[in-house]
CSV table of C-alpha atoms in Angstrom, one decimal:
chain,number,residue,atom,x,y,z
A,577,MET,CA,2.8,-15.1,-23.9
A,578,SER,CA,0.1,-12.7,-24.4
A,579,THR,CA,-1.0,-11.7,-27.5
A,580,ALA,CA,-1.9,-8.2,-29.7
A,581,ILE,CA,-4.1,-8.0,-32.7
A,582,LEU,CA,-3.0,-5.4,-34.7
A,583,THR,CA,-5.8,-3.7,-36.8
A,584,GLY,CA,-4.3,-3.2,-39.9
A,585,ARG,CA,-0.3,-3.0,-40.8
A,586,PRO,CA,1.8,0.1,-39.0
A,587,VAL,CA,2.3,3.1,-41.0
A,588,PRO,CA,5.6,3.7,-41.9
A,589,GLY,CA,7.6,5.0,-39.3
A,590,SER,CA,5.2,3.4,-36.8
A,591,SER,CA,7.0,1.6,-33.9
A,592,ILE,CA,4.0,0.3,-32.3
A,593,GLU,CA,5.2,-3.5,-33.2
A,594,GLY,CA,8.0,-3.8,-31.7
A,595,ASP,CA,6.7,-1.4,-28.6
A,596,LEU,CA,4.4,-4.6,-28.5
A,597,LYS,CA,7.0,-7.3,-28.6
A,598,SER,CA,8.6,-5.5,-26.1
A,599,LEU,CA,6.2,-5.6,-23.4
A,600,GLY,CA,5.6,-9.4,-24.1
A,601,PHE,CA,2.8,-9.6,-26.7
A,602,ASP,CA,2.8,-12.1,-29.3
A,603,VAL,CA,1.8,-9.4,-32.7
A,604,ARG,CA,-0.5,-10.4,-35.4
A,605,ILE,CA,-2.2,-8.4,-38.2
A,606,ALA,CA,-5.7,-8.6,-39.2
A,607,ALA,CA,-6.6,-6.5,-42.0
A,608,ASP,CA,-10.4,-6.4,-41.2
A,609,VAL,CA,-12.6,-6.7,-38.5
A,610,SER,CA,-13.9,-10.2,-39.7
A,611,ALA,CA,-10.0,-11.2,-39.5
A,612,ALA,CA,-9.4,-9.6,-36.2
A,613,GLU,CA,-12.6,-12.1,-34.7
A,614,THR,CA,-10.8,-14.8,-36.4
A,615,LEU,CA,-8.0,-14.0,-34.9
A,616,LEU,CA,-9.5,-13.5,-30.9
A,617,ALA,CA,-11.5,-16.9,-31.8
A,618,GLN,CA,-8.1,-18.6,-32.0
A,619,VAL,CA,-6.2,-17.2,-28.5
A,620,PRO,CA,-6.1,-19.5,-26.1
A,621,GLY,CA,-8.8,-18.6,-23.2
A,622,ASP,CA,-6.1,-18.3,-20.7
A,623,ARG,CA,-4.3,-15.5,-22.2
A,624,ARG,CA,-4.4,-11.9,-22.2
A,625,VAL,CA,-5.4,-10.7,-25.8
A,626,ALA,CA,-5.2,-6.9,-26.6
A,627,VAL,CA,-6.9,-5.2,-29.5
A,628,VAL,CA,-4.8,-2.2,-30.7
A,629,ASP,CA,-5.3,0.2,-33.5
A,630,ALA,CA,-2.8,0.3,-36.4
A,631,GLY,CA,-2.4,3.7,-36.6
A,632,PHE,CA,-1.9,4.2,-32.5
A,633,VAL,CA,0.7,7.0,-31.6
A,634,GLY,CA,1.8,7.5,-27.6
A,635,HIS,CA,4.8,6.4,-25.6
A,636,LEU,CA,5.6,2.9,-24.7
A,637,HIS,CA,4.5,3.3,-21.2
A,638,ALA,CA,1.0,4.3,-21.7
A,639,LEU,CA,0.7,1.1,-23.7
A,640,ARG,CA,1.9,-0.6,-20.6
A,641,LEU,CA,-0.4,1.1,-18.4
A,642,GLY,CA,-3.0,0.0,-20.4
A,643,LEU,CA,-2.4,-3.3,-21.0
A,644,THR,CA,-0.1,-5.1,-19.0
A,645,ASP,CA,-2.0,-4.2,-15.3
A,646,PRO,CA,-2.8,-7.4,-13.8
A,647,ARG,CA,-5.4,-6.2,-11.7
A,648,TYR,CA,-7.8,-5.8,-14.1
A,649,PRO,CA,-9.9,-8.0,-16.0
A,650,LEU,CA,-10.7,-5.4,-18.9
A,651,ALA,CA,-8.6,-2.6,-19.3
A,652,ALA,CA,-8.5,0.0,-22.0
A,653,VAL,CA,-6.6,3.4,-23.5
A,654,PRO,CA,-7.2,5.5,-26.3
A,655,GLY,CA,-6.5,3.0,-29.4
A,656,ALA,CA,-6.5,-0.2,-27.4
A,657,VAL,CA,-8.2,-2.5,-25.3
A,658,THR,CA,-6.8,-5.8,-23.5
A,659,ALA,CA,-8.7,-9.0,-21.9
A,660,GLN,CA,-7.3,-11.2,-19.2
A,661,PRO,CA,-8.6,-14.1,-19.2
A,662,ALA,CA,-11.5,-13.1,-16.7
A,663,GLY,CA,-13.1,-10.7,-19.2
A,664,ARG,CA,-12.5,-12.8,-22.5
A,665,GLN,CA,-16.1,-13.8,-22.7
A,666,VAL,CA,-17.3,-9.9,-22.8
A,667,LEU,CA,-14.4,-8.8,-24.8
A,668,THR,CA,-15.6,-11.6,-27.9
A,669,ARG,CA,-19.1,-10.6,-27.4
A,670,ALA,CA,-18.4,-6.6,-27.9
A,671,MET,CA,-16.2,-8.2,-31.1
A,672,ALA,CA,-19.0,-10.2,-32.7
A,673,ARG,CA,-21.4,-7.0,-32.4
A,674,GLU,CA,-18.8,-5.0,-34.2
A,675,ASN,CA,-18.5,-7.4,-36.9
A,676,SER,CA,-22.1,-7.2,-37.3
A,677,ALA,CA,-24.0,-4.4,-39.1
A,678,GLY,CA,-23.6,-1.5,-37.6
A,679,GLY,CA,-21.4,-2.5,-35.0
A,680,GLY,CA,-24.1,-2.3,-32.1
A,681,THR,CA,-23.1,0.5,-30.9
A,682,ALA,CA,-24.8,4.3,-30.8
A,683,VAL,CA,-21.5,6.3,-31.0
A,684,ALA,CA,-19.6,6.5,-34.2
A,685,VAL,CA,-16.4,6.0,-33.3
A,686,ASP,CA,-13.1,5.6,-36.5
A,687,SER,CA,-10.8,3.3,-34.4
A,688,LEU,CA,-11.7,-0.5,-33.8
A,689,ALA,CA,-10.2,-0.7,-30.5
A,690,ASP,CA,-11.9,2.2,-29.5
A,691,ARG,CA,-15.6,1.4,-30.9
A,692,ILE,CA,-15.2,-2.6,-28.9
A,693,THR,CA,-14.2,-0.2,-25.7
A,694,THR,CA,-17.4,1.6,-26.4
A,695,ALA,CA,-19.3,-1.9,-27.0
A,696,LEU,CA,-18.0,-3.2,-23.9
A,697,GLU,CA,-19.1,-0.2,-21.4
A,698,ALA,CA,-22.7,-0.1,-23.5
A,699,ASP,CA,-22.7,-4.0,-21.7
A,700,GLY,CA,-22.1,-2.4,-18.6
A,701,ALA,CA,-18.7,-4.1,-18.3
A,702,ASP,CA,-16.1,-2.5,-15.9
A,703,VAL,CA,-13.7,-1.3,-18.2
A,704,HIS,CA,-10.8,0.3,-16.3
A,705,HIS,CA,-9.2,3.5,-17.8
A,706,PRO,CA,-5.8,4.3,-16.1
A,707,ALA,CA,-4.3,7.9,-15.8
A,708,LEU,CA,-1.8,8.7,-18.0
A,709,GLY,CA,-1.3,12.1,-17.2
A,710,SER,CA,1.2,14.3,-19.7
A,711,LEU,CA,1.6,10.5,-21.9
A,712,VAL,CA,0.3,10.3,-24.9
A,713,ALA,CA,-1.7,7.6,-26.3
A,714,VAL,CA,-4.1,8.3,-29.7
A,715,VAL,CA,-5.2,7.5,-32.8
A,716,PRO,CA,-4.3,10.2,-35.8
A,717,THR,CA,-6.8,10.7,-38.1
A,718,ASP,CA,-4.2,12.2,-41.2
A,719,PRO,CA,-0.3,12.7,-41.5
A,720,GLN,CA,-0.7,16.6,-39.9
A,721,ALA,CA,-2.4,15.2,-36.9
A,722,ARG,CA,0.6,12.2,-36.5
A,723,ASN,CA,3.1,14.2,-37.0
A,724,GLU,CA,1.5,16.7,-34.3
A,725,ALA,CA,1.7,13.3,-31.7
A,726,ARG,CA,4.3,12.0,-32.7
A,727,GLN,CA,6.2,15.9,-31.9
A,728,ALA,CA,3.9,15.5,-28.3
A,729,VAL,CA,5.6,12.3,-27.5
A,730,ALA,CA,9.6,13.4,-28.2
A,731,ALA,CA,8.2,16.4,-25.9
A,732,VAL,CA,7.5,14.2,-22.6
A,733,ASP,CA,10.6,11.7,-20.8
A,734,ASP,CA,8.6,8.4,-20.7
A,735,GLU,CA,11.1,7.1,-18.4
A,736,ALA,CA,10.4,10.4,-15.9
A,737,VAL,CA,6.9,10.1,-16.2
A,738,ARG,CA,7.5,6.5,-15.1
A,739,LEU,CA,9.8,7.0,-12.1
A,740,LYS,CA,8.0,9.8,-10.7
A,741,SER,CA,4.3,7.5,-10.7
A,742,ALA,CA,6.2,4.3,-9.3
A,743,VAL,CA,6.5,7.0,-5.8
A,744,LYS,CA,2.8,7.0,-4.0
A,745,ALA,CA,1.4,10.3,-4.4
A,746,HIS,CA,0.3,10.6,-0.9
A,747,ASP,CA,2.9,9.2,1.4
A,748,GLY,CA,4.4,10.1,4.7
A,749,PHE,CA,7.1,13.2,5.5
A,750,PHE,CA,9.8,11.1,5.5
A,751,THR,CA,9.4,8.9,2.9
A,752,THR,CA,8.8,11.1,0.2
A,753,TYR,CA,12.1,13.6,1.3
A,754,PHE,CA,14.1,11.3,2.7
A,755,ILE,CA,13.8,7.9,1.1
A,756,SER,CA,11.5,8.0,-2.1
A,757,PRO,CA,13.9,10.2,-4.1
A,758,TYR,CA,16.7,7.7,-4.3
A,759,SER,CA,14.6,4.3,-3.6
A,760,ARG,CA,12.6,4.5,-7.0
A,761,TYR,CA,16.2,4.6,-8.7
A,762,ILE,CA,16.8,1.5,-6.8
A,763,ALA,CA,13.3,-0.2,-8.1
A,764,ARG,CA,14.5,0.6,-11.5
A,765,TRP,CA,17.5,-1.4,-10.8
A,766,CYS,CA,16.2,-4.2,-9.6
A,767,ALA,CA,13.5,-4.7,-12.8
A,768,ARG,CA,16.4,-4.1,-15.2
A,769,ARG,CA,17.9,-6.8,-13.6
A,770,GLY,CA,14.5,-9.1,-13.4
A,771,LEU,CA,14.0,-8.9,-9.4
A,772,THR,CA,10.2,-9.3,-8.3
A,773,PRO,CA,9.0,-7.1,-5.7
A,774,ASN,CA,8.3,-10.0,-3.8
A,775,GLN,CA,11.6,-10.5,-3.3
A,776,VAL,CA,12.8,-7.3,-2.5
A,777,THR,CA,10.1,-7.6,0.4
A,778,THR,CA,12.1,-10.8,1.6
A,779,ALA,CA,15.2,-9.1,1.6
A,780,SER,CA,13.9,-6.1,3.9
A,781,LEU,CA,12.6,-8.9,5.8
A,782,LEU,CA,15.8,-10.2,6.5
A,783,THR,CA,17.9,-6.8,6.5
A,784,ALA,CA,15.2,-5.9,9.0
A,785,LEU,CA,16.1,-9.2,11.1
A,786,ILE,CA,19.8,-8.8,11.6
A,787,ALA,CA,18.9,-5.5,12.6
A,788,ALA,CA,17.4,-7.0,15.5
A,789,GLY,CA,20.1,-9.8,16.1
A,790,CYS,CA,22.5,-6.2,16.3
A,791,ALA,CA,20.3,-4.6,19.3
A,792,ALA,CA,20.2,-7.9,20.2
A,793,THR,CA,23.7,-7.5,21.1
A,794,GLY,CA,23.3,-4.6,23.6
A,795,THR,CA,26.1,-3.1,22.6
A,796,ARG,CA,26.7,0.6,21.5
A,797,GLY,CA,28.2,-1.0,18.3
A,798,GLY,CA,25.2,-3.0,17.7
A,799,PHE,CA,22.4,-0.6,18.8
A,800,VAL,CA,23.9,1.8,16.0
A,801,ALA,CA,24.0,-0.8,13.9
A,802,ALA,CA,20.4,-1.9,14.2
A,803,GLY,CA,19.7,1.9,13.5
A,804,VAL,CA,21.3,1.4,10.6
A,805,LEU,CA,19.6,-1.6,9.1
A,806,LEU,CA,16.5,-0.6,10.6
A,807,ILE,CA,16.6,2.3,7.9
A,808,ALA,CA,18.2,0.1,5.3
A,809,SER,CA,15.6,-2.2,5.4
A,810,PHE,CA,12.8,0.7,5.3
A,811,VAL,CA,14.5,1.1,2.0
A,812,LEU,CA,13.6,-2.0,0.5
A,813,ASP,CA,9.9,-1.8,2.0
A,814,CYS,CA,9.3,1.4,0.2
A,815,THR,CA,11.2,0.0,-3.0
A,816,ASP,CA,9.5,-3.4,-3.2
A,817,GLY,CA,6.1,-1.0,-3.5
A,818,GLN,CA,7.7,1.3,-6.1
A,819,LEU,CA,9.3,-1.7,-8.0
A,820,ALA,CA,5.5,-3.0,-8.0
A,821,ARG,CA,4.2,0.1,-9.3
A,822,TYR,CA,7.6,1.1,-11.6
A,823,SER,CA,7.1,-2.9,-13.5
A,824,LEU,CA,3.2,-3.6,-12.9
A,825,GLN,CA,3.7,-6.9,-11.1
A,826,TYR,CA,0.6,-6.8,-8.8
A,827,SER,CA,-0.2,-9.7,-7.0
A,828,THR,CA,-2.6,-10.7,-3.6
A,829,LEU,CA,0.2,-12.6,-2.4
A,830,GLY,CA,2.4,-9.5,-2.6
A,831,ALA,CA,0.2,-7.6,-1.0
A,832,TRP,CA,-0.2,-9.7,1.7
A,833,LEU,CA,3.7,-10.4,2.3
A,834,ASP,CA,4.1,-6.5,2.7
A,835,ALA,CA,1.5,-6.5,5.4
A,836,THR,CA,2.6,-9.2,7.4
A,837,PHE,CA,6.3,-9.1,6.7
A,838,ASP,CA,5.9,-5.7,7.7
A,839,ARG,CA,4.4,-6.7,11.5
A,840,ALA,CA,7.1,-8.8,11.9
A,841,LYS,CA,9.8,-6.3,11.0
A,842,GLU,CA,8.5,-4.0,13.6
A,843,TYR,CA,8.0,-6.6,16.5
A,844,ALA,CA,11.1,-9.1,16.1
A,845,TYR,CA,13.2,-5.5,15.7
A,846,TYR,CA,11.1,-5.2,19.8
A,847,ALA,CA,12.4,-8.6,20.9
A,848,GLY,CA,15.9,-7.7,19.4
A,849,LEU,CA,15.5,-4.4,21.5
A,850,ALA,CA,14.5,-5.6,24.8
A,851,LEU,CA,16.9,-9.0,24.7
A,852,GLY,CA,20.1,-6.5,24.0
A,853,ALA,CA,18.4,-4.2,27.5
A,854,ALA,CA,18.2,-7.1,29.2
A,855,ARG,CA,21.7,-8.2,28.3
A,856,GLY,CA,23.2,-4.8,30.0
A,857,GLY,CA,20.8,-5.3,33.0
A,858,ASP,CA,17.6,-3.0,32.0
A,859,ASP,CA,14.5,-5.5,32.1
A,860,VAL,CA,12.0,-3.6,29.0
A,861,TRP,CA,10.3,-6.6,28.3
A,862,ALA,CA,7.3,-5.1,29.3
A,863,LEU,CA,7.7,-2.0,27.4
A,864,ALA,CA,8.3,-3.9,24.3
A,865,LEU,CA,4.9,-6.3,24.6
A,866,GLY,CA,3.0,-2.8,25.3
A,867,ALA,CA,4.1,-1.8,21.9
A,868,MET,CA,3.4,-4.5,20.0
A,869,VAL,CA,0.1,-4.3,21.8
A,870,LEU,CA,-0.8,-0.9,20.7
A,871,GLN,CA,0.6,-1.5,17.2
A,872,THR,CA,-1.2,-4.2,17.0
A,873,CYS,CA,-4.3,-2.5,18.2
A,874,ARG,CA,-3.9,0.2,15.3
A,875,HIS,CA,-3.2,-2.1,12.4
A,876,VAL,CA,-6.4,-3.7,13.2
A,877,VAL,CA,-8.3,-0.7,13.2
A,878,ASP,CA,-6.7,0.8,10.6
A,879,PHE,CA,-7.3,-2.1,8.3
A,880,SER,CA,-11.2,-2.3,10.1
A,881,PHE,CA,-12.0,1.5,9.1
A,882,THR,CA,-10.6,1.0,5.5
A,883,GLU,CA,-12.8,-1.8,4.8
A,884,ALA,CA,-15.8,-1.0,6.4
A,885,ASN,CA,-15.6,2.5,4.5
A,886,HIS,CA,-14.9,0.6,1.1
A,887,ASP,CA,-18.2,1.5,-0.8
A,888,ALA,CA,-18.9,4.6,1.5
A,889,THR,CA,-20.2,6.9,-1.8
A,890,ALA,CA,-19.0,10.2,0.2
A,891,ASN,CA,-18.4,11.8,3.7
A,892,THR,CA,-20.7,14.6,4.6
A,893,SER,CA,-19.6,14.8,7.7
A,894,PRO,CA,-18.3,18.2,9.6
A,895,THR,CA,-15.0,16.4,10.3
A,896,ALA,CA,-14.5,15.8,6.5
A,897,ALA,CA,-15.1,19.2,5.5
A,898,LEU,CA,-12.7,20.4,7.8
A,899,SER,CA,-10.2,18.1,7.4
A,900,ASP,CA,-10.5,19.0,3.0
A,901,ARG,CA,-10.4,22.7,4.1
A,902,LEU,CA,-7.1,22.5,6.0
A,903,ASP,CA,-5.4,20.5,3.0
A,904,ASP,CA,-5.3,23.6,1.4
A,905,VAL,CA,-3.0,24.9,3.7
A,906,GLY,CA,-0.3,23.0,2.4
A,907,TRP,CA,1.9,22.8,5.8
A,908,THR,CA,-1.2,20.9,7.8
A,909,VAL,CA,-1.1,18.1,5.6
A,910,TRP,CA,2.8,17.0,6.0
A,911,LEU,CA,2.1,18.0,9.9
A,912,ARG,CA,-1.4,15.8,10.4
A,913,ARG,CA,0.5,13.1,8.2
A,914,MET,CA,3.7,13.1,10.5
A,915,ILE,CA,1.5,13.6,14.0
A,916,VAL,CA,-0.1,9.9,13.2
A,917,LEU,CA,3.3,8.1,13.3
A,918,PRO,CA,3.2,6.3,10.1
A,919,ILE,CA,5.8,3.7,9.4
A,920,GLY,CA,8.1,5.8,7.7
A,921,GLU,CA,8.4,8.5,11.0
A,922,ARG,CA,8.1,5.6,13.5
A,923,TRP,CA,11.2,3.3,11.8
A,924,ALA,CA,13.4,6.4,12.2
A,925,MET,CA,12.2,7.4,15.5
A,926,ILE,CA,13.3,4.0,16.5
A,927,ALA,CA,16.7,4.2,14.4
A,928,ILE,CA,17.9,7.4,15.7
A,929,LEU,CA,16.8,6.8,19.1
A,930,THR,CA,18.3,3.3,19.0
A,931,ALA,CA,21.6,4.3,18.1
A,932,ALA,CA,21.8,7.5,20.5
A,933,THR,CA,19.6,6.5,23.3
A,934,THR,CA,19.0,3.5,25.3
A,935,PRO,CA,16.2,1.0,24.5
A,936,ARG,CA,14.1,2.3,27.5
A,937,ILE,CA,14.2,5.9,26.1
A,938,THR,CA,13.3,4.1,22.7
A,939,PHE,CA,10.3,1.9,24.2
A,940,TYR,CA,8.9,5.4,26.2
A,941,ALA,CA,9.2,7.6,23.2
A,942,LEU,CA,7.7,4.9,21.3
A,943,LEU,CA,4.7,4.1,23.7
A,944,ILE,CA,4.3,7.8,24.1
A,945,GLY,CA,4.1,8.9,20.3
A,946,CYS,CA,1.7,6.1,19.2
A,947,ALA,CA,-0.7,6.2,22.0
A,948,PHE,CA,-1.0,10.2,21.0
A,949,ALA,CA,-1.1,9.3,17.4
A,950,ALA,CA,-3.9,6.6,17.9
A,951,THR,CA,-5.9,8.5,20.0
A,952,TYR,CA,-5.7,11.8,17.1
A,953,THR,CA,-6.6,9.3,14.6
A,954,MET,CA,-9.4,7.1,16.8
A,955,GLY,CA,-10.9,10.4,17.8
A,956,GLY,CA,-11.2,11.7,14.1
A,957,ARG,CA,-12.8,8.2,12.8
A,958,VAL,CA,-15.2,8.5,15.5
A,959,LEU,CA,-16.3,12.0,14.5
A,960,ARG,CA,-16.5,11.2,10.9
A,961,SER,CA,-18.4,8.0,11.7
A,962,VAL,CA,-21.1,9.1,14.1
A,963,THR,CA,-21.7,12.1,11.6
A,964,ARG,CA,-21.6,10.5,8.2
A,965,ARG,CA,-24.3,10.4,6.1
A,966,ALA,CA,-23.9,8.4,3.3
A,967,THR,CA,-25.1,4.3,2.4
A,968,ARG,CA,-23.0,1.6,2.8
A,969,THR,CA,-23.1,-2.2,1.2
A,970,ASP,CA,-23.2,-5.5,2.6
A,971,ARG,CA,-19.7,-5.8,1.6
A,972,ALA,CA,-18.3,-3.9,4.7
A,973,GLY,CA,-20.0,-5.8,7.0
A,974,ARG,CA,-18.3,-9.4,5.2
A,975,ALA,CA,-15.1,-7.8,4.9
A,976,LEU,CA,-15.3,-6.5,8.5
A,977,ALA,CA,-17.0,-10.5,9.8
A,978,ALA,CA,-14.1,-11.9,7.8
A,979,LEU,CA,-10.9,-9.8,9.7
A,980,ALA,CA,-12.4,-10.5,13.2
A,981,ASP,CA,-11.7,-14.3,12.5
A,982,SER,CA,-13.5,-15.0,15.7
A,983,GLY,CA,-13.1,-18.6,16.1
A,984,PRO,CA,-15.8,-21.9,16.5
A,985,LEU,CA,-16.3,-21.0,20.5
A,986,ALA,CA,-17.4,-17.3,19.4
A,987,GLU,CA,-19.2,-18.4,16.6
A,988,GLY,CA,-21.1,-20.7,18.4
A,989,LEU,CA,-22.0,-18.2,21.3
A,990,SER,CA,-23.0,-16.3,18.3
A,991,ARG,CA,-25.6,-18.7,16.9
A,992,LEU,CA,-27.1,-19.1,20.6
A,993,LEU,CA,-27.4,-15.6,21.8
A,994,ARG,CA,-28.5,-14.3,18.6
A,995,GLY,CA,-32.5,-14.8,18.9
A,996,PRO,CA,-32.7,-13.0,22.9
A,997,ALA,CA,-30.1,-10.2,21.5
A,998,ARG,CA,-32.7,-9.5,19.1
A,999,ARG,CA,-35.4,-8.9,21.5
A,1000,LEU,CA,-33.3,-6.5,23.1
A,1001,PRO,CA,-33.4,-2.5,23.3
A,1002,GLY,CA,-32.0,-1.3,20.0
A,1003,PHE,CA,-29.3,0.2,22.2
A,1004,VAL,CA,-27.7,-2.9,23.7
A,1005,THR,CA,-28.0,-5.5,21.0
A,1006,PRO,CA,-24.4,-4.1,19.4
């Protein structure tokens, strides 16, 4: 269990102690900074610990965002700071500084939690500050300010904000208008029943495999059922991410399962569709294989481009500037998101064509659409890359090398040819 150290007794009418307990914290009360340091030392090193001002006023979801997100070793909101085991050492040092004469910080801050946050950042620690938006998180200094803060809390629907933030801010047209308006409520239903994002991801995979099995029957009824189940699988695919954001259940395994299962679902469906066509006397296996190869290339390029530009400080290319100007024209944003055929648009097209036409028509449309999308995205990325004036770190090179996973034969040839290659003209070396 995580531990929260309250710096003082909560004021009458405050729900802070109950809020912290509802978030899974064991609450302990410290009378002063010295007592807080002692309590901090008593918390086992493998536990998350939070320091929270007893006068905190704010939404429960503001505390949830600031104190329970597993992705950040250190995080803070006004009046509260937390550290996971990886950040405990720097938190302990910051607490010790606050317990010493003068606190060691140049900025005068009344709240102990805020002083610790200031001390952490003065030490160069990377403290995550979640975007709260309309959520309230403050430490009032007098009764009037406290009353105003409570009124501000009452004026904002905490649950509505939480539901809205569960949905990606920049998603595809089909996902935004045809899936997310109701899938977010499915995510909340799952959260209230203790389901995890990984369980929902697995359910999405099973649904897609059943859809592939229906397509493999080669009957019109099977094709219709396959289309419906493919959309259902995509709804669950959206739900798992929304559940992760709604309940802050993030994990490396979950991200890997989501990416891997998406590929498995799509390719299994292609195989099922080709098998169903073969049962009807139409051999479309070459088209199915072509779709798999094309999508695999697209995904490799997507992941590689993202990794290569992870640490890029800026994009000052003319292509990026044009894209920014087009963003001011609302309809072009949706058009550009649709023509790249993201998973939502792609699966919707596959599902509708499966139910209404033949596997051959479905694969023709898929190949033409994906080829156009690949050409469009590749052209834009090449233009951005060759005209980019920004520095990158070595992280991009290491990430691309990890993605390549060349194997022992290629690695051996690389070692043999590295010397001769360095003596070649610069334009030949790549």
